[in-house]
Coordinates of C-alpha atoms and ligand atoms in Angstrom, one line a residue:
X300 CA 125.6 -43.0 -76.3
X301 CA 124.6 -46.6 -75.3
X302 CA 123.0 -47.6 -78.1
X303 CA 126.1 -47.8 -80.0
X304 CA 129.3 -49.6 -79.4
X305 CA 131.6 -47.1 -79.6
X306 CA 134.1 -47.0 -82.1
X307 CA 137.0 -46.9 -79.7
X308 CA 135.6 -50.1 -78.2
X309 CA 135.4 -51.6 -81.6
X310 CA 138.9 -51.1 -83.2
X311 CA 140.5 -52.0 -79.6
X312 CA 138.3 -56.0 -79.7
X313 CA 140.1 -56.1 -83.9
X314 CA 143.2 -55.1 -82.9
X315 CA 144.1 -56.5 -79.5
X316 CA 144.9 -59.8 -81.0
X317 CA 147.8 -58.2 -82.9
X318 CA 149.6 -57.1 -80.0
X319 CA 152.9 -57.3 -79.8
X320 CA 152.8 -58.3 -84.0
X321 CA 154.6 -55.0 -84.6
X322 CA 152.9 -54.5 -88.0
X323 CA 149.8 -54.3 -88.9
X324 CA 148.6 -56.3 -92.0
X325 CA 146.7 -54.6 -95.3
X326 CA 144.2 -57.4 -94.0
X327 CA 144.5 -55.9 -90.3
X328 CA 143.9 -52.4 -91.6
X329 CA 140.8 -53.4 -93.9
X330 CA 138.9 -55.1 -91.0
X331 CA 139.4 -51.6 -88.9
X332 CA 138.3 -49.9 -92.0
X333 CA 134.8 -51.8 -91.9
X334 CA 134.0 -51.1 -88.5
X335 CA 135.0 -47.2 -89.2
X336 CA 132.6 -47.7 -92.1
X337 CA 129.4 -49.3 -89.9
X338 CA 130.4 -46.7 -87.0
X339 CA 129.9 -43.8 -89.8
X340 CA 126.8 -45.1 -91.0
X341 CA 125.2 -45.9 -87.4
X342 CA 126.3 -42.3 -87.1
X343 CA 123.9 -41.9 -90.5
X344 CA 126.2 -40.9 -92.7
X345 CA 125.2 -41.1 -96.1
X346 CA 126.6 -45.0 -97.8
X347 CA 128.6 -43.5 -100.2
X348 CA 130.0 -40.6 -98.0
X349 CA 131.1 -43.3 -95.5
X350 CA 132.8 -45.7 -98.6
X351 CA 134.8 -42.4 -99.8
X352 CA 135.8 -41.6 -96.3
X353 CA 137.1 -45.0 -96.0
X354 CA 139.0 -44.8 -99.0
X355 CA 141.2 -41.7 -97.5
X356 CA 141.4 -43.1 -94.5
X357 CA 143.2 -46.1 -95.8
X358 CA 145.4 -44.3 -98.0
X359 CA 146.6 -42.1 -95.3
X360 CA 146.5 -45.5 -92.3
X361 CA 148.6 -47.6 -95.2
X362 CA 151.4 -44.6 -95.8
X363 CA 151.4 -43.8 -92.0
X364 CA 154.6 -44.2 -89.6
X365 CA 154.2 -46.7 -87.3
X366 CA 154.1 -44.7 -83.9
X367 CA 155.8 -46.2 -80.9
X368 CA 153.4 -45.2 -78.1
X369 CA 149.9 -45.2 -79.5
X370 CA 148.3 -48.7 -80.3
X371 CA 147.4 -50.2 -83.1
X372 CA 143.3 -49.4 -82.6
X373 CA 145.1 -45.7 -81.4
X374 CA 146.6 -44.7 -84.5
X375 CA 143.7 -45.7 -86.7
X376 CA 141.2 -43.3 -84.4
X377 CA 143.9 -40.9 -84.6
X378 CA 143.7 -40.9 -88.1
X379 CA 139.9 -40.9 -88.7
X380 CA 139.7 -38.3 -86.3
X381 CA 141.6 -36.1 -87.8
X382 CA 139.9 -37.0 -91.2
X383 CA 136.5 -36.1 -90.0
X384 CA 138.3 -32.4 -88.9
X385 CA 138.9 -31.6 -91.9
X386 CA 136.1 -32.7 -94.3
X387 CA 134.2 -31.1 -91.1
X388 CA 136.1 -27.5 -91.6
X389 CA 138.8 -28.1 -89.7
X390 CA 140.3 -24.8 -88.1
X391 CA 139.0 -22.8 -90.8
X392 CA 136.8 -19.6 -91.2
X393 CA 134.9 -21.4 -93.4
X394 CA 132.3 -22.5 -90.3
X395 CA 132.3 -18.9 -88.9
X396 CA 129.3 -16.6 -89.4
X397 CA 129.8 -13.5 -91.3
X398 CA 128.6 -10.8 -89.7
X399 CA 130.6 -7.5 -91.1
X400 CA 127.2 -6.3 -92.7
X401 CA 126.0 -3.1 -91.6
X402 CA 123.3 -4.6 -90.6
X403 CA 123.9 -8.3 -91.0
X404 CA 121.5 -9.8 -93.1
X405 CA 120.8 -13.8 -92.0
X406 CA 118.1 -15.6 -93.7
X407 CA 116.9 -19.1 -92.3
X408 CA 115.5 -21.2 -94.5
X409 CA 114.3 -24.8 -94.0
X410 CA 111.4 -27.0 -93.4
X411 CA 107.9 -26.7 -91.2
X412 CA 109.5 -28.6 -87.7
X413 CA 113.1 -28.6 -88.1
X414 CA 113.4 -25.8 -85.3
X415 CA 113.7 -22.8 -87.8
X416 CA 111.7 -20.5 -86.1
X417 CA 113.2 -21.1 -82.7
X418 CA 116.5 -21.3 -83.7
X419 CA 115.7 -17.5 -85.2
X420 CA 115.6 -16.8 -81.8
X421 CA 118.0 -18.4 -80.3
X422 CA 120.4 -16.8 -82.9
X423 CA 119.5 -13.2 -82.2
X424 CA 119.5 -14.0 -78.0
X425 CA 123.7 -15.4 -78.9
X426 CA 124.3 -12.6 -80.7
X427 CA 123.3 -10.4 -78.6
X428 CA 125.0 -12.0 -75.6
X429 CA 128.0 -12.9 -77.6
X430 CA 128.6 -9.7 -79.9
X431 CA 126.8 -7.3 -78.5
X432 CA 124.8 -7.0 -81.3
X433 CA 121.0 -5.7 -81.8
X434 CA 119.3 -7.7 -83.4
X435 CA 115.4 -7.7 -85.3
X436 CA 113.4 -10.7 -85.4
X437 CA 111.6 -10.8 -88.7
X438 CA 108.3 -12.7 -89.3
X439 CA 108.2 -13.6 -92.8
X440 CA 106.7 -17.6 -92.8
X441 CA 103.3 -16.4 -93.7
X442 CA 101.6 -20.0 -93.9
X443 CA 102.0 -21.1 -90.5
X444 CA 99.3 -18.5 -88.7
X445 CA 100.7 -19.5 -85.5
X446 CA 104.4 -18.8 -86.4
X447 CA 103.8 -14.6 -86.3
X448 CA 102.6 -15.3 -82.7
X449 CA 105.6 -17.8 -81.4
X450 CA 108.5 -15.6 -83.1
X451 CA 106.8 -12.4 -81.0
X452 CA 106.8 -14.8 -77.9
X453 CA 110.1 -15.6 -78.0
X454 CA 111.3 -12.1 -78.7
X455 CA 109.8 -10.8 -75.9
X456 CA 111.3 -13.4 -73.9
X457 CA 114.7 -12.2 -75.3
X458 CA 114.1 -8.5 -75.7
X459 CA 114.5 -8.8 -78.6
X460 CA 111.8 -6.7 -81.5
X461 CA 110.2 -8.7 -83.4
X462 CA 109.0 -7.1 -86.9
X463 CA 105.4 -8.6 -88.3
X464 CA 103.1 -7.5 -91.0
X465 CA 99.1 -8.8 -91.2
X466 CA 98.6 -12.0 -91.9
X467 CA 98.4 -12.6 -95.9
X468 CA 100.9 -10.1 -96.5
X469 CA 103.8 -10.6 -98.9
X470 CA 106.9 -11.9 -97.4
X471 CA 109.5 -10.6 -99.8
X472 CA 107.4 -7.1 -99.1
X473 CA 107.8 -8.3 -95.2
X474 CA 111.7 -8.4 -95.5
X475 CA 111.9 -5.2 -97.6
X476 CA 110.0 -3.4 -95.2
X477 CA 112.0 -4.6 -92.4
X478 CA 115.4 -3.3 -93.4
X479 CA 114.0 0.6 -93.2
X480 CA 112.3 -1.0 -89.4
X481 CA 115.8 -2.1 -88.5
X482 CA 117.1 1.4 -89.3
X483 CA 114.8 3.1 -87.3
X484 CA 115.1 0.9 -84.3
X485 CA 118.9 1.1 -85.1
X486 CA 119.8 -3.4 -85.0
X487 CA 122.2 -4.5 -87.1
X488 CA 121.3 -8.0 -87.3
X489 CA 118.4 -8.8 -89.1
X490 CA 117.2 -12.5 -88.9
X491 CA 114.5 -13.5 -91.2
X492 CA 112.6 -16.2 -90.5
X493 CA 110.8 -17.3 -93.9
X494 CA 108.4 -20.1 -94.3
X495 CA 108.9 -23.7 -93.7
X496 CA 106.3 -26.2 -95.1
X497 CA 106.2 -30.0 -94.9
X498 CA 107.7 -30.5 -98.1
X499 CA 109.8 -28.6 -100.6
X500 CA 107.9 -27.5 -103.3
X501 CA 108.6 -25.5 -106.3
X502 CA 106.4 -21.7 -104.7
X503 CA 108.2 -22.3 -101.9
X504 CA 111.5 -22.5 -103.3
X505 CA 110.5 -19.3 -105.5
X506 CA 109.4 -17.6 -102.4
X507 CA 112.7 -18.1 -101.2
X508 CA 114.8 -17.0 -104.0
X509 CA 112.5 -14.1 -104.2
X510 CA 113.4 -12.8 -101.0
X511 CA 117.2 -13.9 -101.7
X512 CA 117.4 -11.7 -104.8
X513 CA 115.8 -8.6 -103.4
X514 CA 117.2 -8.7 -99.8
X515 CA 120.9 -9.8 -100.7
X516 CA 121.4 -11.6 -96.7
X517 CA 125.2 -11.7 -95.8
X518 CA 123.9 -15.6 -94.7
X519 CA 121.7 -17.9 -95.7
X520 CA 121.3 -20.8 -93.2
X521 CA 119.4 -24.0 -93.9
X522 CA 118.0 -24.8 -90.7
X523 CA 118.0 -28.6 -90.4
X524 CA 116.7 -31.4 -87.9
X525 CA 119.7 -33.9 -87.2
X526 CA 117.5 -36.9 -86.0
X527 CA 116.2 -36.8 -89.7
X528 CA 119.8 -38.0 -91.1
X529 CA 119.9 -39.1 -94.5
X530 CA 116.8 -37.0 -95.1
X531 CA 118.5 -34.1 -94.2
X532 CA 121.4 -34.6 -97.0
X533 CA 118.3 -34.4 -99.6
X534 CA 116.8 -31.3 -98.3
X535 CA 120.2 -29.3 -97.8
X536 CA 121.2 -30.3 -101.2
X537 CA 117.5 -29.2 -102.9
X538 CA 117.7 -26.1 -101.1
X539 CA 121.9 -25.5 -102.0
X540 CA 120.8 -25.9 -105.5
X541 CA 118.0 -23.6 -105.7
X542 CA 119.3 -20.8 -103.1
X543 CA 122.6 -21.2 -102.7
X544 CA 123.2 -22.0 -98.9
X545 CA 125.9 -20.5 -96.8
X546 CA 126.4 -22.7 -94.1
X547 CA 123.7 -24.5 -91.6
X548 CA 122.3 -24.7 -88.4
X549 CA 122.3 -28.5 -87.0
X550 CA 119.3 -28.8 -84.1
X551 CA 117.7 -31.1 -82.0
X552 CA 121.8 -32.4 -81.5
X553 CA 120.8 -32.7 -78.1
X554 CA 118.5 -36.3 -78.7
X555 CA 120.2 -39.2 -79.8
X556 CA 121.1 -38.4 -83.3
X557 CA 125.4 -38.5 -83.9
X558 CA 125.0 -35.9 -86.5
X559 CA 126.6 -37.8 -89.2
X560 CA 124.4 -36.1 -91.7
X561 CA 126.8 -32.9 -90.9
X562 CA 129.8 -34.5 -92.4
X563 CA 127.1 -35.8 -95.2
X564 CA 126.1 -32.7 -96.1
X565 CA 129.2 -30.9 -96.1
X566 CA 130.2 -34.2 -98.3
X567 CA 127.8 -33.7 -100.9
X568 CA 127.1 -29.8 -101.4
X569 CA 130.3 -28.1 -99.4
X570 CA 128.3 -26.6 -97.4
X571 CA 129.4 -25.9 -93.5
X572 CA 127.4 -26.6 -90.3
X573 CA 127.8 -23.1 -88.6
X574 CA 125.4 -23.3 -85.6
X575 CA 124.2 -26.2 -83.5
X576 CA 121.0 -26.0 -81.1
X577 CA 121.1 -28.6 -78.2
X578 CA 117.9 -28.0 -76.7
X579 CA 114.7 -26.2 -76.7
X580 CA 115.9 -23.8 -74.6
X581 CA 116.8 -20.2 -75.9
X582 CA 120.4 -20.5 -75.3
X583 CA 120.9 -23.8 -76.3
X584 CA 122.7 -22.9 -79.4
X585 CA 126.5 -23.4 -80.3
X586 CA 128.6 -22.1 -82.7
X587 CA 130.3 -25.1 -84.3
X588 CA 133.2 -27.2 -83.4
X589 CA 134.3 -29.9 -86.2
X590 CA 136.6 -31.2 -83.0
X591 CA 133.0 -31.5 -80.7
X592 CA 131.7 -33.4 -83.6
X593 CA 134.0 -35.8 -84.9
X594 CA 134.5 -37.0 -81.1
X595 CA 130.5 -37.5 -80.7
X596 CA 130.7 -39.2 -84.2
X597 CA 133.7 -41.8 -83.1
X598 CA 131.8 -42.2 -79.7
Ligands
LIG251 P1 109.9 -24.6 -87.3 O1 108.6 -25.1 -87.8 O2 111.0 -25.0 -88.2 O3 109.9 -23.1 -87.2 O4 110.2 -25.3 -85.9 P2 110.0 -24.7 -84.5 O5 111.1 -23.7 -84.2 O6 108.6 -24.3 -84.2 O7 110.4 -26.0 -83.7 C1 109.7 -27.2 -83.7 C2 109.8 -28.0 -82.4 O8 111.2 -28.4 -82.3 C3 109.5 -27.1 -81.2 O9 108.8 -27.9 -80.3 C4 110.8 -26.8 -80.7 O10 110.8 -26.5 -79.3 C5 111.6 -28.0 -81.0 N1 113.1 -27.7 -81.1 C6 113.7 -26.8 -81.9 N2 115.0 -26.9 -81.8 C7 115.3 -27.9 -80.9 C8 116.5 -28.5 -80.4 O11 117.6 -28.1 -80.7 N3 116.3 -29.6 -79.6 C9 115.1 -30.0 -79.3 N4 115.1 -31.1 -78.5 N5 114.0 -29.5 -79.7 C10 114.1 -28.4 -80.5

């Protein structure tokens, strides 16, 4: 992205007056090490998250073999790519959606604008194209009149049935009633999207765990806006400690943000980015690729 200098750009301008040096100095790796640190945070990645990265980059960069046939600027990137794999998920299951229920019980969670409701859609149209599967929409955000409306939208645009009670209803009684629906119409996936407000706040949260407890869902996905950064770090981590998240959906990854506040979040509460929506499109949704992401981070 050209608003940022990439961090490929950056490490070659350090080190290309060391060329032909053979080693590189502590001093030599400490100035790459601060231009690693601004590239993270430009990326917004939390201060602190970027500092500890840092520190295990340097301990691995300081113990590395000098390899013959990568430069100086190379082997650093080498190194902090690989780094951001594996705080990312690396190779693991751990980003992969669990969907052995029978049905599959995903519950999005998150706040008013951060794509939740779409992204319930776009969720149920990849499954279905990707699995096979047979999917229900559930309507359960019962403070956003027009939500109901846009959820049944989408599902017809999808083929995809959408299950809705009358306004005012109660949304845990909206997501118990929808698992006898889902039998009936035979899905097995059942994607509830609950309410979103502006802020967290304390019903809201109770709303949530509410329909946790009672419902059980094989997932629970915080459904987060990337341009927001550092803010999302706060929400993910309010929400991990009141619900207990399983993994995330990144969106709006298609503007400018880096989506630093993946390797943030997975930092501070462990918890993995599964899903990322690139668009507003129905099928712009991804599963995730720590690989993908670490690149777009180094730019
Ligand atoms: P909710 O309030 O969390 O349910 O949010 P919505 O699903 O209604 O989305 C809010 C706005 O963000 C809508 O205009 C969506 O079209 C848009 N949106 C959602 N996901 C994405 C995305 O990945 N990229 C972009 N550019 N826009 C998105």
């Amino acid at each position: 992205m050209a608003m940022f200098e990439s961090l490929t750009k950056r490490l070659e301008g350090i080190f290309q007056n060391l060329e032909g040096r053979g080693r590189l100095t502590e001093e030599d790796v400490n100035s790459a090490l601060r231009e690693v640190r601004i590239a993270l945070i430009e990326a917004d990645v939390n201060l602190k998250v970027a500092r500890q990265f840092v520190d295990r980059v340097k301990e691995k960069a300081i113990g590395a073999d000098v390899m013959g046939s990568l430069s100086p600027a190379q082997q650093v990137l080498s190194i902090v790519h690989d780094e951001l794999v594996e705080v990312l998920g690396g190779t693991g299951e751990s980003n992969k959606l669990d969907t052995n229920g029978n049905p599959t019980i995903i519950m999005l969670v998150g706040l008013q604008g951060s794509g939740k409701t779409t992204s319930a859609a776009k969720l149920a149209n990849y499954l279905r194209k990707q699995n096979g599967s047979r999917p229900l929409l559930v309507a359960a955000d019962m403070y956003r009149p027009a939500a109901v409306n846009q959820l049944k939208t989408l599902g017809k645009q999808i083929q995809v049935p959408v299950y809705s009670e009358p306004m005012g209803s109660d949304p845990v009684d909206i997501c118990v009633h929808s698992l006898d629906y889902a039998r009936e119409q035979a899905c097995n996936v059942i994607i509830l999207d609950t309410a979103g407000r502006l802020n967290i706040d304390e019903r809201m949260m109770q709303e949530v765990v509410n329909i946790r407890e009672r419902v059980r869902p094989h997932e629970v996905l915080l459904v987060a806006d990337a341009m927001t950064g550092q803010e999302a770090v706060r929400v993910a981590k309010d929400f991990n400690d009141a619900v207990s998240l399983t993994g995330m959906v990144l969106t709006k990854m298609d503007g400018d943000a880096r989506g630093g506040a993946a390797l943030s979040i997975r930092t501070v509460t462990s918890v993995p980015v599964k899903f990322m929506a690139l668009g507003e499109k129905l099928d712009a949704i991804q599963p995730f690729y720590p690989d993908r992401l670490a690149q777009r981070i180094l730019g």
